[in-house]
Amino acid sequence: MSERRFGHIPGYPIGSHFVSRQALSRAGVHRPRIAGIAGSGQAGADSVVLAGGYEDGEDYEHTIFYTGHGGRDPQTHEQIGNQVLIRGNLALAQNRLHGLPVRVIRGAGFRSPYAPDSGYRYDGLFTVDDYWRGVGRAGFFIWRFRLVKMDADTQRQERVVQEALHVQELKQLYHYRCQICGVQLRGTAGSYAEAVHIRPLEAPHNGPDTSENMLCLCPNCHILLSIGGVGIADDFTLIGRPGSLYVDFRHRINIEHVRYRRQHYPPDPEM
Amino acid sequence: MSERRFGHIPGYPIGSHFVSRQALSRAGVHRPRIAGIAGSGQAGADSVVLAGGYEDGEDYEHTIFYTGHGGRDPQTHEQIGNQVLIRGNLALAQNRLHGLPVRVIRGAGFRSPYAPDSGYRYDGLFTVDDYWRGVGRAGFFIWRFRLVKMDADTQRQERVVQEALHVQELKQLYHYRCQICGVQLRGTAGSYAEAVHIRPLEAPHNGPDTSENMLCLCPNCHILLSIGGVGIADDFTLIGRPGSLYVDFRHRINIEHVRYRRQHYPPDPEM
């Protein structure tokens, strides 16, 4: 099975102990037997192991600065070149772009007060809040990722994962282009867009969490839709600016939600 | 004294009790003696009182749906018209736009299990997370505000307030225009921009919290600067797109921070 499995793995709650990488792999908690990052540059990373393999990992229990991979001599394991934003590093960058949490496993080899005494321990889901390029002790570039432990309850964590995977589909349908202004925000690791609920999820609006109630927007049009800077008419023409909402023929939008948004977040102060 | 005072009022910790609106006013915790919202459409609201004056206020302790004012008959206090996004309502909308917390005071007259038995109680700082237009029981439009209690410690809450006021100055200098792309995001209550630290505040970057290390950006250029979608050269020309950073002559930017950002969030994958 090569398909990525994001989120908690049923049967292995936080704190589960594993005697070896083989055991971790069999459980599906971290599939690769050598690589520290399980992931692809397309789908993102579903798990990482901190086992001391790389030179610079700093552990503050709820926040971890995780160092990417690459640039090492396969024989001596010394850093002999720069890390590049490819493979596992690119995968973790996807987690940042798409709000996908990653499983964190600490191994006994990791120099940290929070590492287990032996074997490996599953320590829960972390969000990838940011990533940047630093310089490691050997003087070469390394990629670093700020992992922050999710503090919601397990059920809610699972919802965040499912939601992030679900909205990915909608964003991919639009190639991360904003349905209002058409902009596509591209960075070095990929594109960024936001899935916005037309009728908000939160009380007292209680909009449904379905693609009928979602738009793929850039952050600017997201805020504009919330502060009356732009509105959407029943025929999808835009209010407050020229043009129309772009809607893919495979994306059904429920017009009731469009009306709800327009009435509750009116684009015209006289409304 | 008519100047607004945001944040906690020294000498009056959360839970402080007041026998009357006069006492609240003298303490400076809520200055106006009748109005429920202390604020202006320019500066935002520094405090609100929930005392049962309006028809629809819902209290979930840490979240409050606060109803704005206006549209009532001054004699009968009945709702006889629509509420409009002006005066106190417009003030609370500024809090949302600018991330300014508001003091919340509950009065005995407020129909809520969390109201005090008598007089008034200061219940701490709440953020204004969202606002929208609803329909009240009398069938007229009302404006509602989602107030969410801040759960950080008091010192950190005070920092959030000071920070929000401080960055306001920078945003106003630029009239909320993005220094990278020039866009100005306007809604019905005013404009929205983000103050971005060039060298990030968070560890391990530890950039200073000064205007020398800040830019006024739209959310799109904020994310682009974080994912390598745009960079800034030492002479302020943009990397990855045409043009230059717009810098007001009164805004000194420390070039070391610009270098730090470019090296750690490189706009070119080959960098």
XYZ file of C-alpha atoms in Angstrom:
542
model
C 0.000 0.000 0.000
C 1.611 3.212 -1.147
C -1.327 5.554 -0.617
C -0.751 8.168 2.047
C -2.808 7.914 5.181
C -3.121 11.217 7.027
C -4.211 11.686 10.625
C -4.251 9.245 13.504
C -3.919 5.552 12.679
C -6.768 3.574 14.300
C -5.505 1.274 17.034
C -2.419 3.395 17.752
C -3.325 6.210 20.148
C -0.913 8.964 21.153
C 1.832 7.449 23.306
C 1.892 4.112 21.462
C 5.327 2.507 21.647
C 7.137 0.636 18.866
C 10.278 -1.440 19.257
C 11.678 -0.771 15.796
C 11.239 1.021 12.479
C 9.901 -2.290 11.178
C 7.154 -2.254 13.804
C 6.344 1.389 13.013
C 6.122 0.524 9.354
C 3.931 -2.542 9.817
C 1.527 -0.505 11.965
C 1.277 2.082 9.183
C 2.223 4.835 11.615
C 5.387 5.584 9.598
C 5.732 3.433 6.492
C 9.257 4.042 5.148
C 11.904 1.999 6.980
C 14.789 4.417 6.530
C 13.523 7.855 5.429
C 12.581 10.264 8.209
C 9.838 11.932 6.152
C 6.990 9.864 4.726
C 5.510 11.925 1.943
C 5.561 13.150 -1.618
C 5.937 16.576 -3.140
C 2.436 16.131 -4.557
C 0.354 14.961 -1.623
C 2.324 16.207 1.375
C 3.861 14.302 4.288
C 1.757 12.070 6.523
C 4.422 11.299 9.147
C 7.922 12.210 10.304
C 10.351 10.413 12.591
C 12.782 12.313 14.790
C 15.586 9.874 15.446
C 18.743 11.968 15.475
C 19.672 11.297 11.871
C 20.089 14.958 11.022
C 22.267 17.553 12.544
C 19.829 20.192 13.644
C 16.525 19.296 15.218
C 15.388 21.313 18.217
C 12.681 19.992 20.467
C 10.574 22.221 22.724
C 7.979 19.497 23.331
C 4.969 21.280 21.782
C 7.057 23.044 19.146
C 9.725 21.261 17.133
C 12.120 22.800 14.614
C 12.473 19.876 12.275
C 15.375 19.750 9.840
C 14.757 18.490 6.312
C 16.881 15.949 4.484
C 19.462 15.871 1.698
C 23.034 17.035 1.164
C 24.674 14.265 3.192
C 27.383 11.862 2.179
C 25.696 8.433 2.014
C 28.794 6.773 3.496
C 29.887 9.116 6.278
C 26.469 10.772 6.859
C 28.283 14.109 7.002
C 26.670 17.211 5.515
C 28.578 17.848 2.296
C 26.126 20.045 0.390
C 22.997 22.174 0.545
C 19.543 20.812 1.247
C 17.079 21.632 -1.504
C 13.297 22.040 -1.381
C 12.593 18.677 -3.039
C 11.287 15.216 -2.012
C 10.493 15.015 1.712
C 11.258 18.708 2.217
C 8.854 19.642 -0.562
C 6.295 17.272 0.964
C 6.403 19.030 4.340
C 6.071 22.390 2.562
C 2.799 21.056 1.063
C 1.534 20.446 4.602
C 2.140 24.139 5.331
C 0.436 25.264 2.116
C -2.582 23.037 2.564
C -3.031 23.011 6.344
C -2.361 19.288 6.598
C -1.206 17.987 10.006
C 1.579 15.404 10.172
C 2.120 12.486 12.582
C 5.215 12.944 14.743
C 7.190 9.972 16.067
C 10.114 10.451 18.422
C 12.865 7.828 18.544
C 15.350 7.038 21.313
C 18.215 8.242 19.110
C 16.885 11.803 19.049
C 18.816 14.085 21.384
C 15.869 15.544 23.240
C 14.506 15.390 26.785
C 11.206 14.336 25.164
C 12.610 11.328 23.311
C 11.625 7.866 24.595
C 14.195 5.738 26.431
C 14.025 3.035 23.789
C 12.391 2.379 20.442
C 9.852 4.828 19.019
C 6.800 6.620 20.383
C 3.891 8.138 18.451
C 3.458 11.675 19.830
C 0.393 12.875 17.950
C -0.483 15.286 15.145
C 1.437 18.502 14.574
C 0.687 21.312 12.147
C 3.461 22.614 9.899
C 3.207 26.304 10.691
C 6.095 27.633 8.681
C 9.229 26.600 6.829
C 12.388 28.460 5.935
C 15.957 27.980 4.803
C 18.672 28.201 7.415
C 22.360 27.396 7.633
C 23.368 24.231 9.450
C 26.433 23.643 11.592
C 28.410 22.367 8.616
C 27.852 25.694 6.820
C 25.405 24.365 4.212
C 21.814 25.380 3.669
C 19.216 23.321 5.491
C 15.403 23.517 5.371
C 13.597 23.841 8.647
C 9.975 23.300 9.554
C 8.153 24.578 12.609
C 5.921 21.737 13.845
C 3.326 22.751 16.443
C 1.357 20.180 18.414
C -2.406 20.289 17.867
C -4.188 20.776 21.162
C -7.755 19.998 20.118
C -9.362 16.728 21.162
C -8.695 13.671 18.997
C -12.043 13.778 17.219
C -11.615 17.411 16.288
C -8.058 16.745 15.119
C -9.391 14.044 12.838
C -11.969 16.501 11.463
C -9.216 19.011 10.681
C -7.355 16.319 8.715
C -10.414 15.164 6.787
C -11.417 18.755 6.092
C -7.937 19.632 4.789
C -7.968 16.603 2.467
C -11.513 17.320 1.338
C -10.958 20.976 0.433
C -7.802 19.977 -1.460
C -10.025 18.455 -4.123
C -11.933 21.683 -4.633
C -8.745 23.748 -4.784
C -7.223 21.335 -7.291
C -10.346 21.573 -9.450
C -9.630 25.311 -9.750
C -5.833 24.884 -9.923
C -5.710 27.147 -6.844
C -7.118 30.035 -8.863
C -9.420 32.440 -7.051
C -13.021 32.088 -8.244
C -13.554 35.823 -7.738
C -10.436 37.586 -9.047
C -8.684 34.767 -10.922
C -5.322 35.202 -9.196
C -3.155 32.131 -8.623
C -0.673 32.600 -5.778
C 2.469 30.618 -6.523
C 5.416 30.026 -4.230
C 8.516 27.906 -4.698
C 6.795 24.799 -3.286
C 3.426 25.183 -5.005
C 0.262 27.223 -5.006
C -1.856 28.550 -2.165
C -5.603 29.115 -2.000
C -8.265 29.071 0.699
C -11.497 27.095 0.813
C -14.167 29.461 2.090
C -17.603 28.477 3.343
C -20.189 30.622 1.600
C -22.590 30.353 4.547
C -20.147 30.286 7.478
C -19.763 27.055 9.446
C -19.743 28.750 12.854
C -22.809 29.385 14.982
C -25.208 31.029 14.516
C -24.815 30.528 10.744
C -24.272 26.763 10.848
C -23.556 26.389 7.140
C -22.919 22.834 5.914
C -19.390 21.578 5.364
C -19.922 20.522 1.743
C -18.523 21.695 -1.579
C -21.996 23.103 -2.450
C -21.207 25.663 0.262
C -17.578 26.342 -0.655
C -15.497 28.577 -2.842
C -11.826 28.447 -3.747
C -10.563 31.978 -3.049
C -7.374 33.940 -2.558
C -6.935 35.415 0.956
C -7.747 38.915 -0.335
C -11.120 37.954 -1.794
C -11.788 35.861 1.331
C -11.515 38.917 3.574
C -13.398 41.100 1.074
C -16.321 38.668 1.115
C -16.366 38.971 4.938
C -16.265 42.772 5.164
C -18.670 43.660 2.371
C -15.920 44.450 -0.148
C -17.454 42.152 -2.736
C -20.748 40.295 -3.101
C -22.163 37.591 -5.332
C -25.565 37.919 -7.036
C -27.871 34.982 -7.750
C -26.612 34.838 -11.346
C -23.000 34.825 -10.031
C -22.232 38.334 -11.251
C -20.066 40.169 -8.736
C -21.410 43.093 -6.718
C -19.003 45.942 -6.054
C -16.689 45.076 -8.933
C -17.005 44.039 -12.577
C -17.149 40.432 -13.674
C -18.622 37.155 -12.545
C -17.722 34.362 -10.182
C -15.876 31.665 -12.093
C -17.606 28.331 -11.544
C -16.363 25.028 -12.971
C -19.134 22.904 -14.464
C -18.254 20.087 -12.039
C -18.754 22.349 -9.027
C -22.396 22.696 -7.948
C -23.010 25.712 -5.717
C -26.196 25.934 -3.674
C -27.756 29.308 -4.449
C -29.403 29.463 -1.019
C -25.971 29.769 0.559
C -25.040 32.550 -1.877
C -28.174 34.438 -0.814
C -27.411 33.845 2.855
C -23.929 35.280 2.429
C -25.157 38.313 0.512
C -27.864 39.105 3.048
C -25.677 38.650 6.117
C -22.499 40.178 4.730
C -24.050 42.834 2.480
C -21.636 44.357 -0.052
C -23.537 47.644 -0.066
C -23.722 49.796 3.093
C -27.268 50.827 2.119
C -28.423 47.235 1.994
C -10.992 62.787 28.954
C -12.423 61.683 25.621
C -9.437 59.728 24.317
C -10.116 56.019 23.975
C -8.263 53.730 26.324
C -7.966 50.184 25.002
C -7.088 47.115 27.023
C -7.322 46.470 30.759
C -7.723 49.507 33.036
C -5.054 49.460 35.770
C -6.547 48.897 39.202
C -9.600 47.058 37.845
C -8.769 43.382 37.272
C -11.149 40.912 35.650
C -14.081 40.317 38.016
C -14.113 43.891 39.398
C -17.614 44.875 40.500
C -19.302 48.265 40.027
C -22.531 49.377 41.652
C -23.673 51.638 38.814
C -22.970 53.008 35.344
C -21.653 56.099 37.117
C -19.096 54.000 38.991
C -18.108 52.205 35.743
C -17.682 55.559 34.060
C -15.620 57.128 36.843
C -13.308 54.095 36.841
C -12.793 54.563 33.103
C -13.806 50.948 32.487
C -16.804 52.099 30.410
C -17.021 55.868 30.043
C -20.430 56.597 28.481
C -23.262 56.591 31.045
C -26.017 55.443 28.693
C -24.565 54.045 25.444
C -23.733 50.334 25.435
C -20.801 50.755 23.048
C -17.951 53.107 23.900
C -16.230 53.872 20.639
C -16.002 55.786 17.421
C -16.163 54.739 13.802
C -12.596 56.018 13.441
C -10.752 54.482 16.362
C -12.857 51.431 17.207
C -14.650 50.466 20.428
C -12.762 50.164 23.706
C -15.621 48.739 25.807
C -19.166 47.357 25.622
C -21.791 46.824 28.318
C -24.315 43.981 28.114
C -27.227 45.129 30.202
C -30.318 43.875 28.417
C -31.019 47.071 26.517
C -31.265 45.345 23.155
C -33.422 42.540 22.028
C -30.950 39.972 20.878
C -27.799 39.280 22.807
C -26.803 35.648 23.262
C -24.303 34.699 25.907
C -22.268 31.472 25.774
C -19.808 32.704 28.429
C -16.642 32.651 26.292
C -18.498 33.585 23.109
C -21.086 36.346 22.983
C -23.256 37.347 20.029
C -23.558 41.032 20.738
C -26.306 43.058 19.073
C -25.480 46.546 17.827
C -27.580 49.649 18.445
C -29.983 51.903 16.551
C -33.479 51.670 15.089
C -35.335 51.923 18.392
C -38.059 54.347 19.402
C -36.462 56.640 22.007
C -39.695 56.663 24.050
C -40.887 53.055 23.971
C -37.457 51.454 23.299
C -39.180 49.241 20.740
C -37.354 48.317 17.550
C -39.050 50.419 14.835
C -36.416 50.382 12.095
C -33.230 48.809 10.785
C -29.874 49.048 12.490
C -27.227 50.560 10.253
C -23.448 50.083 10.269
C -22.735 53.501 11.808
C -21.614 54.899 15.186
C -21.071 52.170 17.799
C -21.753 49.425 15.246
C -19.142 50.872 12.898
C -16.764 51.170 15.869
C -17.033 47.453 16.678
C -16.484 46.640 12.998
C -13.154 48.542 13.262
C -12.141 46.207 16.095
C -12.657 43.299 13.702
C -10.740 44.977 10.882
C -7.814 45.994 13.065
C -7.605 43.094 15.540
C -8.425 45.332 18.528
C -9.831 43.591 21.624
C -12.715 45.209 23.522
C -13.494 45.253 27.268
C -16.718 43.407 28.101
C -18.870 44.380 31.090
C -21.919 42.333 32.051
C -24.773 44.014 33.948
C -27.462 42.486 36.158
C -30.133 43.484 33.632
C -28.679 41.188 30.979
C -30.673 37.973 30.612
C -27.814 35.532 30.878
C -26.671 32.892 33.357
C -23.317 34.708 33.319
C -24.704 38.111 34.342
C -23.913 39.335 37.883
C -26.659 39.381 40.515
C -26.408 43.126 40.898
C -24.598 46.072 39.362
C -21.886 45.508 36.751
C -18.868 43.228 36.442
C -15.789 43.639 34.255
C -15.339 40.301 32.462
C -12.116 40.892 30.541
C -10.984 41.432 26.958
C -12.755 39.846 24.007
C -11.760 39.869 20.353
C -14.330 40.831 17.720
C -14.006 37.823 15.440
C -16.727 38.587 12.932
C -19.744 40.782 12.317
C -22.789 40.348 10.126
C -26.298 41.630 9.532
C -29.177 39.555 10.878
C -32.878 40.005 11.388
C -34.103 40.683 14.915
C -37.308 39.518 16.540
C -39.137 42.678 15.449
C -38.356 41.887 11.812
C -35.805 44.663 11.298
C -32.155 44.322 10.412
C -29.748 44.183 13.320
C -25.926 44.046 13.352
C -24.314 41.290 15.318
C -20.777 40.829 16.553
C -19.103 37.623 17.648
C -17.067 38.442 20.761
C -14.613 35.726 21.829
C -12.870 35.836 25.184
C -9.068 36.077 25.008
C -7.500 33.202 26.898
C -3.891 34.385 27.054
C -2.460 35.665 30.324
C -3.089 39.311 31.202
C 0.358 40.516 30.185
C 0.115 38.899 26.803
C -3.388 40.312 26.306
C -1.994 43.762 26.980
C 0.745 43.157 24.405
C -1.868 42.203 21.794
C -3.686 45.485 22.450
C -0.539 47.619 22.298
C 0.625 45.790 19.189
C -2.728 46.336 17.433
C -2.647 50.060 18.236
C 0.992 50.352 17.212
C 0.612 48.681 13.813
C -2.423 50.871 13.139
C -0.078 53.833 12.732
C 1.959 52.077 10.067
C -1.165 50.965 8.187
C -2.584 54.481 8.313
C 0.663 55.898 6.942
C 0.074 53.736 3.866
C -3.709 54.244 3.811
C -3.968 50.445 4.053
C -2.339 50.090 0.637
C -0.095 47.074 0.115
C 3.567 48.111 -0.151
C 4.175 45.301 -2.637
C 1.201 45.268 -5.029
C -0.507 48.580 -4.191
C -3.970 47.064 -3.639
C -6.245 48.667 -1.046
C -8.896 46.255 0.276
C -12.036 48.202 1.105
C -15.137 46.919 2.842
C -18.282 48.713 3.971
C -16.743 49.567 7.369
C -13.265 50.555 6.191
C -10.048 49.146 4.815
C -8.069 46.076 5.764
C -4.330 45.470 5.680
C -1.833 43.367 7.604
C 1.311 44.454 9.390
C 3.987 41.878 8.559
C 7.302 41.458 10.322
C 10.048 41.318 7.723
C 12.246 39.169 9.971
C 9.627 37.036 11.754
C 9.040 37.636 15.464
C 8.831 33.943 16.355
C 11.767 31.805 17.428
C 14.252 31.012 16.023
C 14.087 34.224 13.956
C 13.432 36.605 16.874
C 12.958 39.710 14.731
C 12.294 42.959 16.611
C 8.758 44.295 16.987
C 9.497 47.726 15.524
C 8.348 49.557 12.395
C 11.910 49.207 10.997
C 11.021 45.510 10.726
C 7.473 45.885 9.403
C 5.600 46.174 6.156
C 1.969 47.054 5.449
C 0.774 44.285 3.116
C -2.390 42.734 1.726
C -2.988 39.114 2.816
C -2.001 37.822 -0.633
C 1.434 39.462 -0.612
C 1.849 38.395 3.029
C 1.524 34.726 2.116
C 3.617 35.183 -1.049
C 6.458 36.628 1.026
C 6.278 33.506 3.245
C 6.269 30.887 0.471
C 8.873 32.388 -1.841
C 6.315 33.895 -4.229
C 7.950 37.295 -4.043
C 11.189 38.664 -2.640
C 12.677 42.073 -1.900
C 16.192 43.066 -3.029
C 18.454 45.417 -1.094
C 17.423 48.312 -3.360
C 13.738 47.428 -2.756
C 13.144 46.115 -6.262
C 10.886 43.076 -6.196
C 12.184 39.612 -7.048
C 9.818 37.352 -8.965
C 7.680 40.172 -10.308
C 8.190 43.625 -11.823
C 8.275 46.787 -9.750
C 9.591 47.980 -6.420
C 8.457 47.998 -2.835
C 6.662 51.241 -2.120
C 8.262 52.919 0.904
C 7.016 56.174 2.414
C 9.832 58.595 3.239
C 8.716 58.602 6.902
C 9.082 54.813 7.147
C 12.650 53.652 7.808
C 13.203 49.990 6.980
C 16.265 48.197 8.324
C 17.958 46.577 5.340
C 19.387 43.796 7.525
C 15.872 42.490 8.080
C 15.170 42.593 4.336
C 18.296 40.462 3.791
C 17.280 38.055 6.528
C 13.866 37.578 4.944
C 15.309 37.048 1.477
C 17.883 34.514 2.668
C 15.483 32.526 4.838
C 12.441 32.683 2.562
C 14.215 32.664 -0.802
C 12.018 33.678 -3.746
C 14.006 31.534 -6.136
C 14.109 27.742 -5.721
C 17.718 27.753 -6.921
C 18.794 30.134 -4.190
